mmCIF file of C-alpha atoms in Angstrom:
data_model
loop_
_atom_site.group_PDB
_atom_site.id
_atom_site.type_symbol
_atom_site.label_atom_id
_atom_site.label_comp_id
_atom_site.label_asym_id
_atom_site.label_seq_id
_atom_site.Cartn_x
_atom_site.Cartn_y
_atom_site.Cartn_z
ATOM 1 C CA GLY A 682 72.321 212.103 -79.158
ATOM 2 C CA ALA A 683 72.603 210.689 -82.678
ATOM 3 C CA VAL A 684 70.532 212.173 -85.243
ATOM 4 C CA VAL A 685 68.586 210.482 -88.107
ATOM 5 C CA SER A 686 66.798 212.524 -90.465
ATOM 6 C CA GLN A 687 64.362 211.449 -93.453
ATOM 7 C CA HIS A 688 63.292 213.253 -96.445
ATOM 8 C CA PRO A 689 60.781 213.988 -97.449
ATOM 9 C CA SER A 690 58.982 214.841 -94.383
ATOM 10 C CA TRP A 691 55.690 214.484 -96.150
ATOM 11 C CA VAL A 692 54.709 213.515 -99.677
ATOM 12 C CA ILE A 693 51.389 213.352 -101.908
ATOM 13 C CA CYS A 694 51.558 211.183 -104.928
ATOM 14 C CA LYS A 695 48.996 209.755 -107.351
ATOM 15 C CA SER A 696 47.687 206.265 -107.304
ATOM 16 C CA GLY A 697 50.187 203.979 -109.706
ATOM 17 C CA THR A 698 53.088 206.009 -109.175
ATOM 18 C CA SER A 699 56.258 205.399 -107.057
ATOM 19 C CA VAL A 700 57.871 207.481 -104.108
ATOM 20 C CA LYS A 701 61.250 207.186 -102.630
ATOM 21 C CA ILE A 702 61.743 207.985 -98.930
ATOM 22 C CA GLU A 703 65.324 208.601 -97.978
ATOM 23 C CA CYS A 704 66.793 207.972 -94.233
ATOM 24 C CA ARG A 705 70.089 209.260 -93.235
ATOM 25 C CA SER A 706 72.227 208.970 -90.290
ATOM 26 C CA LEU A 707 73.658 212.385 -89.811
ATOM 27 C CA ASP A 708 76.788 211.960 -87.363
ATOM 28 C CA PHE A 709 77.155 208.121 -87.050
ATOM 29 C CA GLN A 710 77.526 205.281 -89.340
ATOM 30 C CA ALA A 711 74.740 202.647 -89.570
ATOM 31 C CA THR A 712 75.251 199.092 -91.183
ATOM 32 C CA THR A 713 71.597 198.315 -90.324
ATOM 33 C CA MET A 714 68.553 200.399 -90.432
ATOM 34 C CA PHE A 715 64.944 199.467 -89.831
ATOM 35 C CA TRP A 716 61.713 200.644 -91.763
ATOM 36 C CA TYR A 717 58.390 201.005 -89.817
ATOM 37 C CA ARG A 718 54.899 201.665 -90.974
ATOM 38 C CA GLN A 719 52.244 203.356 -88.825
ATOM 39 C CA PHE A 720 48.870 203.730 -89.629
ATOM 40 C CA PRO A 721 46.669 206.387 -87.714
ATOM 41 C CA LYS A 722 45.906 205.601 -84.077
ATOM 42 C CA GLN A 723 48.123 202.195 -84.346
ATOM 43 C CA SER A 724 51.566 201.210 -83.323
ATOM 44 C CA LEU A 725 54.701 200.936 -85.388
ATOM 45 C CA MET A 726 54.952 197.938 -87.500
ATOM 46 C CA LEU A 727 58.246 196.487 -88.404
ATOM 47 C CA MET A 728 58.359 196.350 -92.298
ATOM 48 C CA ALA A 729 62.105 195.163 -92.844
ATOM 49 C CA THR A 730 65.574 195.294 -92.020
ATOM 50 C CA SER A 731 68.270 197.204 -94.188
ATOM 51 C CA ASN A 732 71.538 195.913 -94.335
ATOM 52 C CA GLU A 733 74.351 198.085 -96.090
ATOM 53 C CA GLY A 734 75.862 196.168 -99.050
ATOM 54 C CA SER A 735 73.203 193.421 -99.151
ATOM 55 C CA LYS A 736 69.773 192.719 -99.612
ATOM 56 C CA ALA A 737 67.132 193.772 -97.115
ATOM 57 C CA THR A 738 65.034 191.170 -95.119
ATOM 58 C CA TYR A 739 61.330 191.707 -94.865
ATOM 59 C CA GLU A 740 58.967 190.818 -92.225
ATOM 60 C CA GLN A 741 56.000 188.355 -92.830
ATOM 61 C CA GLY A 742 53.535 189.712 -94.861
ATOM 62 C CA VAL A 743 55.491 192.583 -96.303
ATOM 63 C CA GLU A 744 55.567 192.737 -100.132
ATOM 64 C CA LYS A 745 59.537 193.011 -101.029
ATOM 65 C CA ASP A 746 58.714 193.955 -104.735
ATOM 66 C CA LYS A 747 56.253 196.715 -103.380
ATOM 67 C CA PHE A 748 58.556 198.182 -100.935
ATOM 68 C CA LEU A 749 62.064 198.295 -102.291
ATOM 69 C CA ILE A 750 64.998 199.030 -99.816
ATOM 70 C CA ASN A 751 68.457 200.108 -100.825
ATOM 71 C CA HIS A 752 71.177 200.665 -98.209
ATOM 72 C CA ALA A 753 73.840 201.906 -100.635
ATOM 73 C CA SER A 754 76.199 203.555 -98.021
ATOM 74 C CA LEU A 755 76.850 203.458 -94.202
ATOM 75 C CA THR A 756 74.709 206.591 -93.755
ATOM 76 C CA LEU A 757 71.883 206.326 -96.385
ATOM 77 C CA SER A 758 68.903 203.728 -96.782
ATOM 78 C CA THR A 759 66.087 204.375 -99.074
ATOM 79 C CA LEU A 760 62.610 203.027 -99.297
ATOM 80 C CA THR A 761 60.649 203.037 -102.577
ATOM 81 C CA VAL A 762 57.012 202.330 -102.725
ATOM 82 C CA THR A 763 56.288 201.134 -105.965
ATOM 83 C CA SER A 764 52.938 201.625 -107.731
ATOM 84 C CA ALA A 765 51.413 203.059 -104.756
ATOM 85 C CA HIS A 766 47.752 202.961 -103.891
ATOM 86 C CA PRO A 767 45.833 204.765 -101.413
ATOM 87 C CA GLU A 768 46.133 201.834 -98.820
ATOM 88 C CA ASP A 769 49.565 202.459 -98.740
ATOM 89 C CA SER A 770 49.112 205.824 -97.233
ATOM 90 C CA SER A 771 50.770 205.852 -93.846
ATOM 91 C CA PHE A 772 53.497 207.295 -91.732
ATOM 92 C CA TYR A 773 56.853 205.726 -92.657
ATOM 93 C CA ILE A 774 59.729 205.826 -89.941
ATOM 94 C CA CYS A 775 63.136 204.575 -90.273
ATOM 95 C CA SER A 776 65.563 203.781 -87.367
ATOM 96 C CA ALA A 777 69.311 203.177 -87.342
ATOM 97 C CA ARG A 778 71.996 201.544 -84.992
ATOM 98 C CA ASP A 779 75.344 203.019 -84.568
ATOM 99 C CA LEU A 780 78.089 200.989 -86.209
ATOM 100 C CA LEU A 781 80.438 201.690 -83.305
ATOM 101 C CA SER A 782 77.890 200.618 -80.393
ATOM 102 C CA SER A 783 77.987 196.887 -79.707
ATOM 103 C CA GLY A 784 76.450 194.582 -77.111
ATOM 104 C CA PRO A 785 72.871 194.561 -75.922
ATOM 105 C CA THR A 786 72.631 197.925 -74.699
ATOM 106 C CA TYR A 787 72.739 199.882 -78.023
ATOM 107 C CA GLU A 788 70.070 202.227 -78.774
ATOM 108 C CA GLN A 789 68.061 202.583 -82.019
ATOM 109 C CA TYR A 790 67.771 206.211 -83.238
ATOM 110 C CA PHE A 791 64.622 207.054 -84.953
ATOM 111 C CA GLY A 792 63.923 209.436 -87.983
ATOM 112 C CA PRO A 793 61.106 212.025 -87.588
ATOM 113 C CA GLY A 794 58.903 209.946 -89.958
ATOM 114 C CA THR A 795 57.491 210.528 -93.550
ATOM 115 C CA ARG A 796 54.034 211.054 -94.077
ATOM 116 C CA LEU A 797 52.751 209.447 -97.459
ATOM 117 C CA THR A 798 49.441 210.173 -98.845
ATOM 118 C CA VAL A 799 48.398 208.412 -102.242
ATOM 119 C CA THR A 800 45.411 209.879 -103.788
ATOM 120 C CA ASP B 692 60.918 188.556 -77.827
ATOM 121 C CA ALA B 693 58.579 188.513 -75.071
ATOM 122 C CA LYS B 694 55.207 189.943 -75.254
ATOM 123 C CA THR B 695 54.440 193.286 -73.086
ATOM 124 C CA THR B 696 51.137 194.422 -71.957
ATOM 125 C CA GLN B 697 50.428 197.995 -71.128
ATOM 126 C CA PRO B 698 47.467 199.839 -70.054
ATOM 127 C CA PRO B 699 45.987 201.594 -73.198
ATOM 128 C CA SER B 700 45.734 205.163 -71.516
ATOM 129 C CA MET B 701 46.630 207.081 -68.266
ATOM 130 C CA ASP B 702 46.070 210.482 -66.967
ATOM 131 C CA CYS B 703 48.614 212.534 -64.835
ATOM 132 C CA ALA B 704 48.564 215.935 -63.229
ATOM 133 C CA GLU B 705 51.317 218.348 -64.489
ATOM 134 C CA GLY B 706 53.890 218.477 -61.822
ATOM 135 C CA ARG B 707 53.166 215.058 -60.313
ATOM 136 C CA ALA B 708 55.014 211.899 -61.009
ATOM 137 C CA ALA B 709 53.887 209.505 -63.717
ATOM 138 C CA ASN B 710 54.094 205.890 -63.213
ATOM 139 C CA LEU B 711 53.555 203.790 -66.090
ATOM 140 C CA PRO B 712 53.440 199.940 -65.675
ATOM 141 C CA CYS B 713 54.401 197.147 -68.006
ATOM 142 C CA ASN B 714 53.666 193.597 -67.725
ATOM 143 C CA HIS B 715 56.393 191.238 -69.313
ATOM 144 C CA SER B 716 55.783 187.948 -67.395
ATOM 145 C CA THR B 717 57.356 185.527 -70.128
ATOM 146 C CA ILE B 718 60.617 187.523 -70.355
ATOM 147 C CA SER B 719 63.827 185.501 -70.697
ATOM 148 C CA GLY B 720 67.085 186.049 -68.675
ATOM 149 C CA ASN B 721 68.789 187.458 -71.724
ATOM 150 C CA GLU B 722 66.018 190.050 -72.593
ATOM 151 C CA TYR B 723 66.457 193.977 -71.666
ATOM 152 C CA VAL B 724 63.325 196.281 -71.144
ATOM 153 C CA TYR B 725 63.409 199.244 -73.146
ATOM 154 C CA TRP B 726 61.125 202.329 -72.937
ATOM 155 C CA TYR B 727 60.476 204.663 -75.743
ATOM 156 C CA ARG B 728 57.861 207.228 -76.414
ATOM 157 C CA GLN B 729 56.220 208.823 -79.225
ATOM 158 C CA ILE B 730 54.972 212.383 -79.493
ATOM 159 C CA HIS B 731 52.251 212.844 -81.964
ATOM 160 C CA SER B 732 53.555 212.564 -85.642
ATOM 161 C CA GLN B 733 57.100 212.375 -84.639
ATOM 162 C CA GLY B 734 59.697 209.279 -84.553
ATOM 163 C CA PRO B 735 60.132 207.438 -81.257
ATOM 164 C CA GLN B 736 62.402 208.631 -78.701
ATOM 165 C CA TYR B 737 64.572 206.534 -76.528
ATOM 166 C CA ILE B 738 64.184 206.894 -72.821
ATOM 167 C CA ILE B 739 65.606 204.445 -70.759
ATOM 168 C CA HIS B 740 66.544 200.676 -70.658
ATOM 169 C CA GLY B 741 67.478 198.069 -68.162
ATOM 170 C CA LEU B 742 68.210 194.382 -67.594
ATOM 171 C CA LYS B 743 67.461 193.597 -63.939
ATOM 172 C CA ASN B 744 68.596 196.679 -61.708
ATOM 173 C CA ASN B 745 66.914 199.753 -61.556
ATOM 174 C CA GLU B 746 68.048 202.543 -63.829
ATOM 175 C CA THR B 747 67.886 206.248 -63.712
ATOM 176 C CA ASN B 748 68.953 209.122 -66.190
ATOM 177 C CA GLU B 749 67.914 212.667 -66.847
ATOM 178 C CA MET B 750 64.529 211.749 -68.181
ATOM 179 C CA ALA B 751 63.052 208.907 -66.147
ATOM 180 C CA SER B 752 63.682 206.070 -63.797
ATOM 181 C CA LEU B 753 62.957 202.475 -64.658
ATOM 182 C CA ILE B 754 62.004 200.011 -61.721
ATOM 183 C CA ILE B 755 62.279 196.283 -62.599
ATOM 184 C CA THR B 756 60.798 193.935 -60.098
ATOM 185 C CA GLU B 757 62.959 191.079 -58.788
ATOM 186 C CA ASP B 758 61.308 188.260 -60.748
ATOM 187 C CA ARG B 759 61.608 190.667 -63.916
ATOM 188 C CA LYS B 760 58.025 189.961 -64.724
ATOM 189 C CA SER B 761 56.977 193.597 -64.714
ATOM 190 C CA SER B 762 58.486 197.108 -64.744
ATOM 191 C CA THR B 763 57.460 200.684 -64.130
ATOM 192 C CA LEU B 764 58.595 203.822 -65.924
ATOM 193 C CA ILE B 765 58.709 206.877 -63.542
ATOM 194 C CA LEU B 766 58.650 210.419 -64.928
ATOM 195 C CA PRO B 767 59.188 212.148 -61.616
ATOM 196 C CA HIS B 768 57.648 215.581 -62.495
ATOM 197 C CA ALA B 769 55.478 215.163 -65.628
ATOM 198 C CA THR B 770 55.036 218.351 -67.694
ATOM 199 C CA LEU B 771 52.649 218.883 -70.542
ATOM 200 C CA ARG B 772 55.408 218.075 -73.104
ATOM 201 C CA ASP B 773 55.405 214.485 -71.686
ATOM 202 C CA THR B 774 52.081 213.805 -73.237
ATOM 203 C CA ALA B 775 52.698 210.972 -75.481
ATOM 204 C CA VAL B 776 52.643 207.279 -76.378
ATOM 205 C CA TYR B 777 55.039 205.283 -74.105
ATOM 206 C CA TYR B 778 56.051 201.892 -75.292
ATOM 207 C CA CYS B 779 57.746 199.265 -73.238
ATOM 208 C CA ILE B 780 59.633 196.908 -75.514
ATOM 209 C CA VAL B 781 61.418 193.652 -74.468
ATOM 210 C CA ARG B 782 64.320 192.712 -76.770
ATOM 211 C CA ALA B 783 66.750 189.983 -76.555
ATOM 212 C CA PHE B 784 70.640 190.190 -76.619
ATOM 213 C CA VAL B 785 71.229 189.320 -80.127
ATOM 214 C CA ASN B 786 73.096 191.601 -82.354
ATOM 215 C CA PHE B 787 71.269 193.586 -84.950
ATOM 216 C CA ASN B 788 67.865 192.275 -83.326
ATOM 217 C CA LYS B 789 64.800 194.242 -84.058
ATOM 218 C CA PHE B 790 62.305 196.269 -82.145
ATOM 219 C CA TYR B 791 58.894 195.031 -82.080
ATOM 220 C CA PHE B 792 56.306 197.756 -80.820
ATOM 221 C CA GLY B 793 53.254 196.970 -78.955
ATOM 222 C CA SER B 794 50.167 199.108 -78.489
ATOM 223 C CA GLY B 795 51.817 201.503 -75.870
ATOM 224 C CA THR B 796 50.041 203.804 -73.084
ATOM 225 C CA LYS B 797 48.735 207.117 -74.152
ATOM 226 C CA LEU B 798 49.912 209.417 -71.239
ATOM 227 C CA ASN B 799 47.910 212.321 -70.891
ATOM 228 C CA VAL B 800 49.441 214.977 -68.956
ATOM 229 C CA LYS B 801 46.870 217.648 -67.627
ATOM 230 C CA PRO B 802 47.458 221.120 -66.204
#
């Protein structure tokens, strides 16, 4: 199946700094990517939809100025957590849809996740 | 998208079939049932999906009731590596539609 990678796999940053997480589709093109956040022992929460060449759309309650999303190419989306605080510590996961798949049966391919710890 | 209800946890003996239920009583005619699983600290992995017919692939079988209000994911011969959280997701047929994850079922496969 298709592969989605994330970098870094884990990161520790100091409170007040910004951190960027990359999501890449390795063997397919993705016009749409999705970003999720997962706190310990909880389910995945959809944060935003990243659209290549246009602005991301955010789910209700997600601060767009804090979680900056850029989808500059068909294989790369980035999530930047700005002015990070300890409560932003979480597991961030991206997913991508294959551009060439269509209709209702397409799958979403998930990345391995990035563990962010803000100290 | 329709809401799903799953038991929080289940146990299964290694080598036996694992049957994971999902209730989606408010499902609409254009909504598909998807199953994903998440092994600890990894990204979710696609398992199977279906609309109204039963489906089978190399990983699992999906049984959807005739009224489509519930479904069961069957892992025919569970192994220890199948220990994971299993998510049942209902999603409408709209391009670029999103996945909303419920709380899932933690399957514990025991030796």
